[in-house]
Amino acid sequence: MANRATAIATAPQLAMRSPDVVMRLRRMGASFPTRLSFLRTLIRRLASSGATVRRPVWSMDDNGFGDAVYTFRLGGHDYSLVAFSCPLPDEQRSDRVIAEAWDTSFVLYDGIPDKAEIERLRENAPRQEAGRFGPRDLVLSRANKSVRFFEHVVDSLARGRQPERDRLGEVGYLLRTTAVYGNGKFGIADRCVLAEREGLTGPFQAEMLTVWLIREFSHDLVEHVARRRSPETFVPLAPELRRHIGVGNSTGLGMAPFLANHPQLLNNWVFARESALARVRAKRYLDAAALDRLGDLWRQAGRHLDQWSVEDDALMARILGLRGEWAEAQAWIDPARLRVMASPVASLLERSQFMSVDFQELLAALVIELAGAENDDLADGMAAAQEGALQPGMRLAALRRLLRDHYGWALTIAFDRPAETAQFWYVSEEKLEPRLGRRAAEAGADLELPLDIARQVQRLAADLEDEAETQTVAAFLARFPQHRHAVRRIQMAAIAPYSEIRDNLLSDRCLPINMLRCKLAFFGASKFDPRSDRWTRITLFQGAPTRDEIAAGETDDCWLPVLR
């Protein structure tokens, strides 16, 4: 599907939503992907550069075990996905971080590997964390098969028919990644290697590129096994079904603290999204093409909700409620009414304040989609340089003002109540991954990570009470060095208003799943499928153009995928 740019009258940007509204965990846990999501940005870059993917190596046996290499050129550099598929006993197949073997493993390689490099990666990539990697290895990943669905697709194609649409809609992927590592982890290349390369400058672009190529590999792998099983009757995947098969992902607590540990980056992501929303809110009117597009997007979102079902009772209840609200509110977008309405988008968003938070965030994502390419420039500001530095020359009077203006929410929390300190964050010694413990029941609180932001701010506020307003931050911290972390975060808020999650991360009400969904929505994930309040399954690149479609000129029009 080609991207359909819609003509919308321009107007000044309105005020953005307050961080006190946006940065609450419950609302963050209602996030939906938008046009600014990282995988959407990647698809546009691939399309605009005319990227052509080749497969110079395909060495697979009849059962689909072996290796493959996909190569392409982007921004003047060659890149390759080196893929390995190995036999795996069912009892060893696990999505947990403690797993030591997987169906498939991958490396995004800087350049085009020769035979010696492929052999080196064959020895190390399947071992993942236990392997040895170097500066030409950009991203490391692994994935397991959705075994029953993979076999269903193989069997169907081998028998000359397409897979069942209901099963395809229910699962949506052949491979499910359990980790996608970048940024220097386990000896692979540091972020600085890619930071200035055209096409990969944005957040997580190399990781998204890896997942997109894994998707291509999964399509090729399932067709290869089916063709070898019955070459006389084999048929390839129909294009519309191939496009709907994305890549699954299992994500747990390891990702949750990222947003708290990277406040400047979090601010840049949210600031871009909220800027896009403020721009479209400011439109004085919608022309006929925009009204038609609004109706199309509304119906697409409704179909997506109808095709989104999960086992988690709490989320399923929210989805059912959202389906009802969405159908009920369709009367709001009557073209005859909106055509003559002043500031129709702002009116729709204001009216949504009487609906659920899920409805509000879905509508916000929809109107950003409605604006099309108008907001694409905002993606350029979503990467971050280094996190904000301490400003030692600031006077305490200014620091107090910032604390009051941006952290008033933290001062209201009663930390003398056990419920407000019920949980603590720590790093697992075994896998070096973040974990969340129950303070009353588990040991390890003495090794707690400093994610108690609100508590730190309260302690800082108490020590500031008797200090002179003219005193500098440097002088204050010389006597109270324990507050350095909190002071730096408060100073950052002056230029990064969306840098802080405005909730207590130690509270028994803190659900890590809300942080996971927020981050994954920025990645571009859909079909959130939580298996607890600490880990979830998602789908990436479902509905996105394949390599052949991008080569044929397809562009980015894959918001909230629907199996038609």
Short mmCIF file of N, CA and C in Angstrom, two decimals, residues 70-72 78-82 107-112:
data_model
loop_
_atom_site.label_atom_id
_atom_site.label_comp_id
_atom_site.label_asym_id
_atom_site.label_seq_id
_atom_site.Cartn_x
_atom_site.Cartn_y
_atom_site.Cartn_z
N TYR A 70 21.97 -12.12 4.22
CA TYR A 70 21.22 -11.10 3.47
C TYR A 70 22.06 -9.84 3.48
N THR A 71 22.24 -9.21 2.32
CA THR A 71 23.07 -8.01 2.24
C THR A 71 22.30 -6.88 1.56
N PHE A 72 22.67 -5.67 1.90
CA PHE A 72 22.07 -4.49 1.25
C PHE A 72 22.95 -3.29 1.56
N ASP A 78 27.63 -0.94 3.37
CA ASP A 78 27.07 -2.28 3.20
C ASP A 78 26.82 -2.90 4.57
N TYR A 79 25.70 -3.60 4.68
CA TYR A 79 25.35 -4.32 5.91
C TYR A 79 24.87 -5.71 5.53
N SER A 80 25.01 -6.63 6.47
CA SER A 80 24.55 -8.00 6.23
C SER A 80 23.90 -8.56 7.50
N LEU A 81 22.82 -9.30 7.30
CA LEU A 81 22.30 -10.13 8.37
C LEU A 81 22.82 -11.54 8.15
N VAL A 82 23.54 -12.06 9.12
CA VAL A 82 24.04 -13.43 9.06
C VAL A 82 23.16 -14.26 9.99
N VAL A 107 23.36 -12.14 13.56
CA VAL A 107 24.25 -11.01 13.76
C VAL A 107 24.05 -10.03 12.60
N LEU A 108 23.83 -8.75 12.92
CA LEU A 108 23.89 -7.71 11.90
C LEU A 108 25.36 -7.31 11.78
N TYR A 109 25.89 -7.49 10.58
CA TYR A 109 27.33 -7.38 10.35
C TYR A 109 27.64 -6.12 9.56
N ASP A 110 28.72 -5.46 9.92
CA ASP A 110 29.15 -4.24 9.25
C ASP A 110 29.98 -4.61 8.03
N GLY A 111 29.32 -4.61 6.85
CA GLY A 111 29.98 -5.01 5.61
C GLY A 111 29.38 -6.29 5.06
N ILE A 112 30.14 -6.96 4.21
CA ILE A 112 29.72 -8.25 3.63
C ILE A 112 30.71 -9.30 4.09
#
